[in-house]
mmCIF file of C-alpha atoms in Angstrom:
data_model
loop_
_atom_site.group_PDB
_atom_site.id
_atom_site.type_symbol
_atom_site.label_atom_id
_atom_site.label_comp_id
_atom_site.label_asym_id
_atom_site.label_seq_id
_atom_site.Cartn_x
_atom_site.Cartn_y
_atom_site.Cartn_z
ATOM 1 C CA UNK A 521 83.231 4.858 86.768
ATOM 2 C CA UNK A 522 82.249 4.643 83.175
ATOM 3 C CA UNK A 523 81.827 1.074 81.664
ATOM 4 C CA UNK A 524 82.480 1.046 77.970
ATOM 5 C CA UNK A 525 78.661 -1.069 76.581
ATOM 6 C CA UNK A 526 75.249 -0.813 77.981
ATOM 7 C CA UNK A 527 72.186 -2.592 76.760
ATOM 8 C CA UNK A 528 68.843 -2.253 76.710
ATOM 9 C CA UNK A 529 66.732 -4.981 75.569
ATOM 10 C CA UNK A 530 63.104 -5.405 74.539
ATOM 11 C CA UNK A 531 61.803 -8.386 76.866
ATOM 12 C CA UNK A 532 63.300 -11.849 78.977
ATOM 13 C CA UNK A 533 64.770 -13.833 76.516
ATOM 14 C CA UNK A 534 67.189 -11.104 75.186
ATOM 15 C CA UNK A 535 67.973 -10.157 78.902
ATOM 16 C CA UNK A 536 68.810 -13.770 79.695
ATOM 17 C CA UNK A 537 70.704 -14.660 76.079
ATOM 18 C CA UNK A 538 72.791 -11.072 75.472
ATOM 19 C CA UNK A 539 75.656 -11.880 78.251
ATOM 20 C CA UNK A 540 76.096 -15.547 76.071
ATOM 21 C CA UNK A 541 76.170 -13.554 72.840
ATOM 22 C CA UNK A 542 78.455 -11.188 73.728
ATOM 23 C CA UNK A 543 80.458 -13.085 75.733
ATOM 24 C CA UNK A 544 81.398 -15.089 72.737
ATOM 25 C CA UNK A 545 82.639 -11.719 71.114
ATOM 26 C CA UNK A 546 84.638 -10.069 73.664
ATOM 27 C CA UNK A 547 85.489 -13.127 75.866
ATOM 28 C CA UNK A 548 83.400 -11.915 78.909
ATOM 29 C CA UNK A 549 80.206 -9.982 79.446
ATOM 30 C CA UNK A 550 80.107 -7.749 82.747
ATOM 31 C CA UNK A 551 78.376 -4.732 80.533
ATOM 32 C CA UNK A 552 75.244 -3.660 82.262
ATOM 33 C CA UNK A 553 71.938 -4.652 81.132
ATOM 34 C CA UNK A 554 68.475 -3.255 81.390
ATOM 35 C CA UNK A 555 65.406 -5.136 80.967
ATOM 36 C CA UNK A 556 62.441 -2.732 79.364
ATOM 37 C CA UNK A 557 59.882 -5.474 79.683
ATOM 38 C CA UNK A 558 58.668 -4.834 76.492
ATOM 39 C CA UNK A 559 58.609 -3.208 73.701
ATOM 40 C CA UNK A 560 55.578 -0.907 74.162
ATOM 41 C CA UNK A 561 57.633 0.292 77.180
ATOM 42 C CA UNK A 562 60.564 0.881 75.388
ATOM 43 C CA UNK A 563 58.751 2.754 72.793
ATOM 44 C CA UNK A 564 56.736 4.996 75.630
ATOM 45 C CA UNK A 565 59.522 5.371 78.377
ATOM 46 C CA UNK A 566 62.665 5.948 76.080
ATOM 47 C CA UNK A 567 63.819 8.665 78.645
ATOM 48 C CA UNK A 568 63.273 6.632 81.439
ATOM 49 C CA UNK A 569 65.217 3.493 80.426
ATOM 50 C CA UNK A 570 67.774 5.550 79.295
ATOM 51 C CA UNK A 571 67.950 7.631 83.056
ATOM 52 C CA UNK A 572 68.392 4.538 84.068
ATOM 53 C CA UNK A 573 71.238 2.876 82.413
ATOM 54 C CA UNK A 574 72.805 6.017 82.465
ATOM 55 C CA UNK A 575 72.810 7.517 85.813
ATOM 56 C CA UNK A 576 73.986 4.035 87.593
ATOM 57 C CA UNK A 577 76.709 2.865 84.879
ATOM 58 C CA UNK A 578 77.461 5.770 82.548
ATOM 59 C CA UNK A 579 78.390 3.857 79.541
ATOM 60 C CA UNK A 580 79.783 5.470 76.999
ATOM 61 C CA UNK A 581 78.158 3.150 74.116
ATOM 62 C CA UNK A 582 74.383 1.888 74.455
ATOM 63 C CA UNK A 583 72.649 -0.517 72.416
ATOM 64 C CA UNK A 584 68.985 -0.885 72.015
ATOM 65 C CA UNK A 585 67.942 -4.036 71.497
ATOM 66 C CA UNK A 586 63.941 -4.022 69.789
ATOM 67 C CA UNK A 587 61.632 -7.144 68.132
ATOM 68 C CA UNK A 588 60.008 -5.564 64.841
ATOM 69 C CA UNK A 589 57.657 -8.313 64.215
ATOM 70 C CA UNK A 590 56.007 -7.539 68.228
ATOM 71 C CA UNK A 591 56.008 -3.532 67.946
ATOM 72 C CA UNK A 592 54.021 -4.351 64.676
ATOM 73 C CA UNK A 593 51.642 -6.888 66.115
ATOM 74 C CA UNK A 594 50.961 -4.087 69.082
ATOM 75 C CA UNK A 595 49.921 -1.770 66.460
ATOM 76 C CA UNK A 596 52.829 0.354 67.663
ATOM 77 C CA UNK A 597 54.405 0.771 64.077
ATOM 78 C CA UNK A 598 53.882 0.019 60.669
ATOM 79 C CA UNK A 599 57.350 -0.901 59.958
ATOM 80 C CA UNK A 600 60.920 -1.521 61.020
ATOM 81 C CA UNK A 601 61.927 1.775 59.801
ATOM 82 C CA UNK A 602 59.040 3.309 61.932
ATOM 83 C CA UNK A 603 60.625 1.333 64.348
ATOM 84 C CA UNK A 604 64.117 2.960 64.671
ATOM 85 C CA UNK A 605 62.927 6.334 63.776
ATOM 86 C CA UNK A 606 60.763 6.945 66.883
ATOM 87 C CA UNK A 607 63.099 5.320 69.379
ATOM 88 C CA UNK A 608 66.243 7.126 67.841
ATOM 89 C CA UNK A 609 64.194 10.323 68.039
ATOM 90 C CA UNK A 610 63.634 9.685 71.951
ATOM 91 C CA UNK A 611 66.981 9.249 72.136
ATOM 92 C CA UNK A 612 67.897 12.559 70.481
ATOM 93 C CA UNK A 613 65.698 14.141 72.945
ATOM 94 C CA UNK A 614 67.140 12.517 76.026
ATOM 95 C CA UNK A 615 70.316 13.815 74.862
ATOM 96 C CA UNK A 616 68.988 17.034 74.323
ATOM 97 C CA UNK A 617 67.524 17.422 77.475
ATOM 98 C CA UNK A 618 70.238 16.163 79.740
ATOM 99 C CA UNK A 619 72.856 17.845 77.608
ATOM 100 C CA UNK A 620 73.805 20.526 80.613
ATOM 101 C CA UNK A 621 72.845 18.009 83.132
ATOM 102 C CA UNK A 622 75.410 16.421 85.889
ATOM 103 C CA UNK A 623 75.113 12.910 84.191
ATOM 104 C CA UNK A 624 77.954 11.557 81.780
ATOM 105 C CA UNK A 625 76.328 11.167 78.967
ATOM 106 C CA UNK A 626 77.154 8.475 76.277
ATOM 107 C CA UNK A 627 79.100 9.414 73.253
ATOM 108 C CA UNK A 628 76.670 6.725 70.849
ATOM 109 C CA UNK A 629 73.464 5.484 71.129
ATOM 110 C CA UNK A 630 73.021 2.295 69.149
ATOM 111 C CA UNK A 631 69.091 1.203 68.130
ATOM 112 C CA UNK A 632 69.353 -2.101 66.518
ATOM 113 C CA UNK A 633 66.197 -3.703 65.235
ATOM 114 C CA UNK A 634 65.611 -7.668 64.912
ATOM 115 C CA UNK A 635 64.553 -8.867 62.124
ATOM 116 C CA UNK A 636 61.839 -10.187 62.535
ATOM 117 C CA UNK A 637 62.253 -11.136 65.853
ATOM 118 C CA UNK A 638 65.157 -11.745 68.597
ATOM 119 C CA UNK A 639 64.502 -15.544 67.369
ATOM 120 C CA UNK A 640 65.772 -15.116 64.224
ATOM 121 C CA UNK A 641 69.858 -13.978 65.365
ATOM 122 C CA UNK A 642 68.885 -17.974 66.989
ATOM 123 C CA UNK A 643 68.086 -19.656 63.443
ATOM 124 C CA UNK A 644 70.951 -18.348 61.663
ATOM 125 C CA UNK A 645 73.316 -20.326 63.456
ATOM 126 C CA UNK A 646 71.141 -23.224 61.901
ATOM 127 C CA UNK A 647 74.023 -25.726 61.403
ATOM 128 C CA UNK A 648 74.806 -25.683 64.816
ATOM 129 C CA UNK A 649 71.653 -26.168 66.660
ATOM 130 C CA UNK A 650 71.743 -29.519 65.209
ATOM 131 C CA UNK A 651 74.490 -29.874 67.843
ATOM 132 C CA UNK A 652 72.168 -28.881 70.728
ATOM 133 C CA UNK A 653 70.678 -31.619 72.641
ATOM 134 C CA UNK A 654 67.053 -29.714 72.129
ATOM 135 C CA UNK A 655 66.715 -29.961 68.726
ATOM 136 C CA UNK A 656 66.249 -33.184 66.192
ATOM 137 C CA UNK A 657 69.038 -32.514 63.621
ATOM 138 C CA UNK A 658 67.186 -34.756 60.986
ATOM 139 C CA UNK A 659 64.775 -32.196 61.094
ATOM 140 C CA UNK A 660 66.709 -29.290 59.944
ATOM 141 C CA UNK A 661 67.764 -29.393 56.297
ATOM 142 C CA UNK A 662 67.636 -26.242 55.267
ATOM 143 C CA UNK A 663 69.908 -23.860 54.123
ATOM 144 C CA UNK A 664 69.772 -19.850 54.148
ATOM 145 C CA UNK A 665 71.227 -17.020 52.570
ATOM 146 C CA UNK A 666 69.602 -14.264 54.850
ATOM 147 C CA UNK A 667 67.331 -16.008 57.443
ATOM 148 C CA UNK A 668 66.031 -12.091 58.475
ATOM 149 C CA UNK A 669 64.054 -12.941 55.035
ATOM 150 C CA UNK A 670 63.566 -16.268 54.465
ATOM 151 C CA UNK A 671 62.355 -17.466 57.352
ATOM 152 C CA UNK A 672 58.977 -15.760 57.867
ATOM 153 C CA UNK A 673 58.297 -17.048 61.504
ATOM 154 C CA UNK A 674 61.534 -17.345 63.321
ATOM 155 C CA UNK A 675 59.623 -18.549 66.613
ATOM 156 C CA UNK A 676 57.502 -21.330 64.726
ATOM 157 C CA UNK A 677 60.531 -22.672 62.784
ATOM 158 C CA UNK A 678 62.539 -23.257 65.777
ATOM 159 C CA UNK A 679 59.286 -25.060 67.554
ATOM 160 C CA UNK A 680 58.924 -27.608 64.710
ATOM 161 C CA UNK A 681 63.195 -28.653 65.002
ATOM 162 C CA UNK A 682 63.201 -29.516 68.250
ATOM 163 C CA UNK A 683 62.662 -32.820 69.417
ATOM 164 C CA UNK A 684 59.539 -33.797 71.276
ATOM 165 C CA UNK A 685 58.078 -32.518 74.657
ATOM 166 C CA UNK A 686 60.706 -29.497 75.075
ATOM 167 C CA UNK A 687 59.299 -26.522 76.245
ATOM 168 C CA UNK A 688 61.154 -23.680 74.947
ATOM 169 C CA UNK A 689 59.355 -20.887 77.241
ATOM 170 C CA UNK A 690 61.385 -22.918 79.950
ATOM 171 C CA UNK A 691 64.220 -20.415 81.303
ATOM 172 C CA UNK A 692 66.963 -22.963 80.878
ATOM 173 C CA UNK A 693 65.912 -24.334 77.641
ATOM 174 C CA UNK A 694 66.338 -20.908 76.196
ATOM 175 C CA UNK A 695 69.267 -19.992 77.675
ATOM 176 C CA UNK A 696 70.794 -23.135 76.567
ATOM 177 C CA UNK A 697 69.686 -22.333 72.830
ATOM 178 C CA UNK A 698 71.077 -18.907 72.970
ATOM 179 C CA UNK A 699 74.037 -20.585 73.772
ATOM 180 C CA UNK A 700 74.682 -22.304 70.602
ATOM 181 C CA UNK A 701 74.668 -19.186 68.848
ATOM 182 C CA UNK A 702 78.047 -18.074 67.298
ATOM 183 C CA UNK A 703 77.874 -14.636 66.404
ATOM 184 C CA UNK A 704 80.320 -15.027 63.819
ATOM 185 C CA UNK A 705 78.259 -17.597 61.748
ATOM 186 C CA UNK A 706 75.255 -16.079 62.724
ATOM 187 C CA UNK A 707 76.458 -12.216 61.514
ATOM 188 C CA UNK A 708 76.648 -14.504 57.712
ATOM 189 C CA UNK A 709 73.160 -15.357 57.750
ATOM 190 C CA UNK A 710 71.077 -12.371 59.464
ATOM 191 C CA UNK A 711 71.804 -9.181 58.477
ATOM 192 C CA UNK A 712 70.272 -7.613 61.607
ATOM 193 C CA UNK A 713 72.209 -9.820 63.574
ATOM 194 C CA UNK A 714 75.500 -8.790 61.737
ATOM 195 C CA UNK A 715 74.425 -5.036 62.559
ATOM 196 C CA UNK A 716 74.532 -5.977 66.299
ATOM 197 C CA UNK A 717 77.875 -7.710 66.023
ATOM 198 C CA UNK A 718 79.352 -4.752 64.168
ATOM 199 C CA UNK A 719 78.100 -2.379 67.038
ATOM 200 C CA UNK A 720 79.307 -4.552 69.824
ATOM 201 C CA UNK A 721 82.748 -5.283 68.075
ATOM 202 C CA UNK A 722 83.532 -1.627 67.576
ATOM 203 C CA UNK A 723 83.365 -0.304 71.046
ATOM 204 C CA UNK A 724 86.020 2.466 72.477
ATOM 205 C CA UNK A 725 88.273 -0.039 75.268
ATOM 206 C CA UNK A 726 90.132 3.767 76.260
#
């Protein structure tokens, strides 16, 4: 039976902080999601990730989930655009080449790019992580138009608010900051963030 969403993300943090995220939109989160393990593989196995997600679930929307800022320190692209362009083009192909195939095919396939990293959808909700036990709320006193911009190192910004001796590579210290995100504050202050909102709001329920 087809399920309406299916995701595929770039790495762990993503696959552990998507079913928070999008619970908060639809009110639950039982959408399949595949973990790529990074985004070289992504980038490389398109087709397979895809085969995968799609033969066990059948969605009929997927999202791609990628990290600019680590395809670019890989040497994988030169820019975000880059980016999109080659997975969306493995996607075309995978289409193409399953088209008179037994598998139900999606009818969209969604490539969203962070910008500049998954960390930054976790700064723009900036006012409230001074509400999670984590972080030092003296310490954050900025304010942000577009953090996708204005914060250059999403990662090393949320390092220096936090209060002392937290490790944030701990599995339940990042799943507890993913959980202070709310997308509809956050979709103000990250454009790339409000891109993934709009493409999980808009899903076909039929």
């Amino acid at each position: 039976m087809a399920v309406e969403l299916g995701f595929i993300v770039e790495g762990h943090c993503e696959y552990e902080s998507i079913p928070s995220i999008v619970s908060k939109i639809h009110g639950y989160c039982n959408y399949p999601i595949i973990n790529a393990k990074g985004i070289g593989n992504i980038i490389k196995n398109t087709n397979d990730e895809l085969l995968r997600l799609v033969k066990h679930f059948s969605p009929r929307k997927i999202i791609i989930s990628l990290d600019y800022r680590e395809a670019e320190r890989e040497g994988l692209v030169s820019n975000c655009v880059e980016l999109k362009e080659k997975v969306t083009h493995n996607c075309n192909l995978f289409m193409q080449t399953q088209q008179n195939g037994s598998l139900v095919l999606p009818e969209e396939i969604c490539v969203i790019i962070a910008d500049k990293t998954y960390e930054s959808w976790i700064c723009a909700d900036y006012e409230n992580l001074k509400n999670n036990s984590l972080f030092d709320a003296d310490k954050i006193t900025e304010t942000y138009e577009n953090v996708d911009m204005e914060i250059p190192n999403p990662c090393s910004w949320l390092q220096s608010k936090l209060k002392e001796d937290i490790d944030m590579k701990a599995r339940a210290n990042r799943k507890k900051v993913a959980q202070t995100l709310r997308p509809d504050i956050a979709a103000t202050k990250s454009r790339s963030f409000r891109k993934f909102h709009k493409e999980v709001t808009n899903i076909n329920m039929a």
